[in-house]
Amino acid sequence: MTAVTADTQEAYQAVFDAAVASDERIEPRDWMPEAYRATLVRQIAQHAHSEIIGMQPEANWITRAPSLRRKAILMAKVQDEAGHGLYLYSAAETLGTSRDELLDKLHAGRQKYSSIFNYPTLTWADVGAIGWLVDGAAITNQVPLCRCSYGPYARAMVRICKEESFHQRQGYESLLALSRGTPEQHAMAQDAVNRWWWPSLMMFGPPDDESSHSAQSMAWKIKRHSNDDLRQRFVDICVPQAEALGLTLPDPDLRWNEERGHYDFGPIDWTEFWDVLKGNGPCNEQRITQRRRAHEDGAWVRDAAAAYAAKHGEATA
Amino acid sequence: MTATVNTAAALALGDDALVLSHRLGEWAGHAPVLEEEVALANIALDLLGQARVLLSLVGDEDELAYLREERAFRNVQLVEQPNGDFAHTIARQLYFSTYQRLLYGRLAAAGEVGDLAGLAAKAVKEVAYHQDHAEQWTLRLGDGTPESHERMLRACTALWRFTGELFQPVDGLDVDWRELESDWLASVTAVLERATLPVPDGPRTGAWSAGAGRQGLHTESFGRMLAEMQHLHRSHPGASW
């Protein structure tokens, strides 16, 4: 190929800018700025890693689920998360980055996953609280991604959001059963909500003025709303839901602000957020160690599949 | 109609499915590749679905799953064996899914056993997939690398002595058990041969494994599995979830 001249580069950039401006989708074969590609790979990889690390805190309760119905729902949910990981790694592959490469970066600690999964699931009610709050926050974040400028990511998100909305409902319903159950079950539900509320608010990321990637991502229409706007939307949704559940949210400053038309809420402990992000959360070490071990323990299985495929002339998966 | 279902038959088949589903559920988050997270969970969910239908035919599914003691479970010992490495899980799947496919195929065809025939007709489609999954992996592990061959050989041999029990007649199931066993042996032998694995030559039953699980005699790890499975439910007597 001949070198791309500066003029051609500018022409490509103009086509790209016009497509983004008119809300057209960018597709894998389209020209795109390298920084746009890198931002998407980083974001999609982080999202994919969050799905597969996120299996761990919930899988922690599969073997102890208290009824067969709840066990079936939980297994299906954890299976969905593995499936979401598959869609997302595939979306990243359309940008020229293989799943193996991304997993290596995760295992080496060079790519992140959502910090929320560095908190432990201590009781059965945590499974419900994760469904209601963590999946609820994820949906608030992800619904706008269905309109993301990059086609494969946007399409993956449409499927994922449908399943996440089922997850959120089952979490709410599970918490409702606990809240209306015995006094011990109610206390278990309240304790779980107390522990998961603030970390869920942190899932929207740092305040807008401290968010390093936000402005550029908004300009590229990868991101459609600011962190603080999404966080406010989530709080406004949760307050009436908590009331319906018969549970309280652990924030004395939470109250309706007539003037703003939103709920005011108390200050978030960003020290904790940055601390967990840097690796000092309760489960950072445990989560990544389990992930690495599963990968290393499975190496001989993947090698066997590849060797078999080579012997029998199959294309490797 | 509940009246047509034999309790021993529903418990035997239901407990097999319940216990194997639980073991497969232990893989969540530990599988060797993401596709297997999906596949193993899928098989576990099918089996759990079967267990819920079967147990509900003869009682309350949760009471039966969570409030029976170890000696009251009627599953074969094969399904309660710990997961071990991926080869052990696949060998267990190969032996059990082949059995389940042949058995459900016969029950569905007989069509005279009330609710079991309906369950079997649906389940046979699911277990055909389970068997295919186990067969595909048996081929890859047996005929993959020297390490995978060695691991699969060890696994097939270790679990062999639990396979005789599969063909102990179950009260209420009108099946030609000897024919079922010879079909099973032919099917498993064919897969092992294609996978370049020898058919294990050890005994297929032992003093404790000949029909033991079906009579409520289990292996040591089963008690720990049940302790984990039942603990939360038993900690809150009478609670709804």
Coordinates of N, CA and C in Angstrom, one line a residue, chain A residues 46 49-58 60 106 109 111-122 126 130 134 195-196 199-200 202-203 272-292:
Chain A
Q46 N -12.5 -3.4 29.1 CA -12.9 -3.2 30.5 C -14.3 -3.8 30.8
H49 N -14.1 -7.6 30.6 CA -13.4 -8.1 31.8 C -14.4 -8.1 33.0
S50 N -15.2 -7.0 33.0 CA -16.1 -6.8 34.1 C -17.1 -7.9 34.1
E51 N -17.6 -8.3 32.9 CA -18.5 -9.4 32.8 C -17.9 -10.7 33.4
I52 N -16.7 -11.0 33.0 CA -16.2 -12.4 33.5 C -15.7 -12.3 34.9
I53 N -15.2 -11.2 35.4 CA -14.8 -11.1 36.8 C -16.1 -11.0 37.6
G54 N -17.1 -10.4 37.0 CA -18.4 -10.2 37.8 C -19.1 -11.5 38.0
M55 N -18.7 -12.6 37.3 CA -19.3 -13.9 37.5 C -18.9 -14.4 38.9
Q56 N -17.7 -14.0 39.4 CA -17.2 -14.6 40.7 C -18.0 -14.3 41.9
P57 N -18.3 -13.0 42.2 CA -19.1 -12.8 43.4 C -20.4 -13.5 43.4
E58 N -21.1 -13.6 42.3 CA -22.4 -14.3 42.2 C -22.2 -15.8 42.2
N60 N -20.2 -17.4 43.7 CA -20.0 -17.7 45.1 C -21.2 -18.2 45.8
L106 N -5.5 -8.3 31.1 CA -6.3 -8.4 32.3 C -5.4 -9.2 33.4
G109 N -2.7 -7.3 34.9 CA -3.1 -6.1 35.6 C -3.0 -4.8 34.8
Q111 N -5.1 -4.1 32.3 CA -6.4 -3.5 31.9 C -7.3 -3.8 33.1
K112 N -8.3 -2.9 33.3 CA -9.1 -2.9 34.5 C -10.5 -3.6 34.2
Y113 N -11.2 -3.9 35.3 CA -12.6 -4.3 35.3 C -13.3 -3.4 36.3
S114 N -14.6 -3.4 36.3 CA -15.3 -2.5 37.2 C -15.0 -2.9 38.7
S115 N -14.6 -1.8 39.4 CA -14.2 -1.9 40.8 C -15.3 -2.5 41.7
I116 N -16.5 -2.5 41.3 CA -17.6 -3.0 42.1 C -17.4 -4.4 42.5
F117 N -16.7 -5.2 41.6 CA -16.6 -6.6 41.8 C -15.4 -6.9 42.8
N118 N -14.8 -5.9 43.3 CA -13.8 -6.1 44.3 C -14.4 -6.0 45.7
Y119 N -15.7 -6.0 45.8 CA -16.4 -6.1 47.1 C -16.9 -7.6 47.2
P120 N -16.9 -8.1 48.4 CA -17.4 -9.5 48.7 C -18.9 -9.7 48.7
T121 N -19.3 -10.8 48.4 CA -20.8 -11.2 48.6 C -20.8 -12.0 49.9
L122 N -21.2 -11.4 51.0 CA -21.1 -12.0 52.3 C -22.4 -12.8 52.7
D126 N -26.8 -10.5 49.2 CA -26.0 -9.7 48.3 C -26.3 -10.0 46.9
I130 N -27.0 -7.1 44.4 CA -26.2 -6.9 43.1 C -27.1 -6.8 41.9
V134 N -26.4 -3.1 41.4 CA -25.2 -3.1 40.5 C -25.7 -3.3 39.1
R195 N -24.5 -2.1 52.4 CA -23.1 -2.3 51.9 C -22.9 -2.0 50.4
W196 N -24.0 -2.2 49.6 CA -23.8 -2.1 48.2 C -24.2 -0.7 47.6
P199 N -20.9 1.8 46.9 CA -20.1 1.3 45.8 C -20.9 1.4 44.4
S200 N -22.2 1.2 44.5 CA -23.0 1.2 43.2 C -23.0 2.7 42.7
M202 N -20.6 4.7 43.0 CA -19.2 4.9 42.4 C -19.1 4.3 41.0
M203 N -20.0 3.4 40.7 CA -19.9 2.7 39.4 C -19.9 3.7 38.2
E272 N -12.2 6.1 49.0 CA -12.4 4.7 48.9 C -12.4 4.2 47.5
F273 N -13.1 5.0 46.6 CA -13.1 4.7 45.2 C -11.7 4.5 44.6
W274 N -10.9 5.5 44.8 CA -9.5 5.5 44.2 C -8.7 4.4 44.9
D275 N -8.9 4.1 46.1 CA -8.2 3.1 46.8 C -8.5 1.7 46.2
V276 N -9.8 1.5 46.0 CA -10.2 0.2 45.5 C -9.7 0.0 44.0
L277 N -9.8 1.2 43.3 CA -9.3 1.2 41.9 C -7.8 0.8 41.8
K278 N -7.1 1.3 42.8 CA -5.6 1.1 42.8 C -5.3 -0.3 43.3
G279 N -6.2 -1.1 43.7 CA -5.9 -2.5 44.0 C -6.1 -2.8 45.5
N280 N -6.6 -1.9 46.3 CA -6.7 -2.1 47.7 C -8.1 -2.4 48.2
G281 N -8.9 -2.9 47.3 CA -10.3 -3.3 47.7 C -10.2 -4.6 48.4
P282 N -11.4 -5.0 49.1 CA -11.4 -6.2 49.8 C -11.1 -7.5 49.0
C283 N -11.4 -7.5 47.7 CA -11.2 -8.7 46.9 C -10.4 -8.6 45.6
N284 N -9.7 -7.5 45.4 CA -8.9 -7.3 44.2 C -8.0 -8.5 43.9
E285 N -7.2 -8.9 45.0 CA -6.3 -9.9 44.8 C -6.9 -11.3 44.6
Q286 N -8.0 -11.5 45.3 CA -8.7 -12.8 45.2 C -9.3 -13.0 43.8
R287 N -9.9 -11.9 43.3 CA -10.6 -12.0 42.0 C -9.6 -12.3 40.9
I288 N -8.5 -11.6 40.9 CA -7.6 -11.7 39.8 C -6.8 -13.0 39.9
T289 N -6.6 -13.4 41.1 CA -5.9 -14.7 41.3 C -6.8 -15.9 40.8
Q290 N -8.1 -15.8 41.1 CA -9.0 -16.9 40.7 C -9.0 -16.9 39.1
R291 N -9.1 -15.7 38.5 CA -9.1 -15.6 37.1 C -7.9 -16.2 36.4
R292 N -6.7 -15.8 37.0 CA -5.4 -16.3 36.5 C -5.4 -17.8 36.6

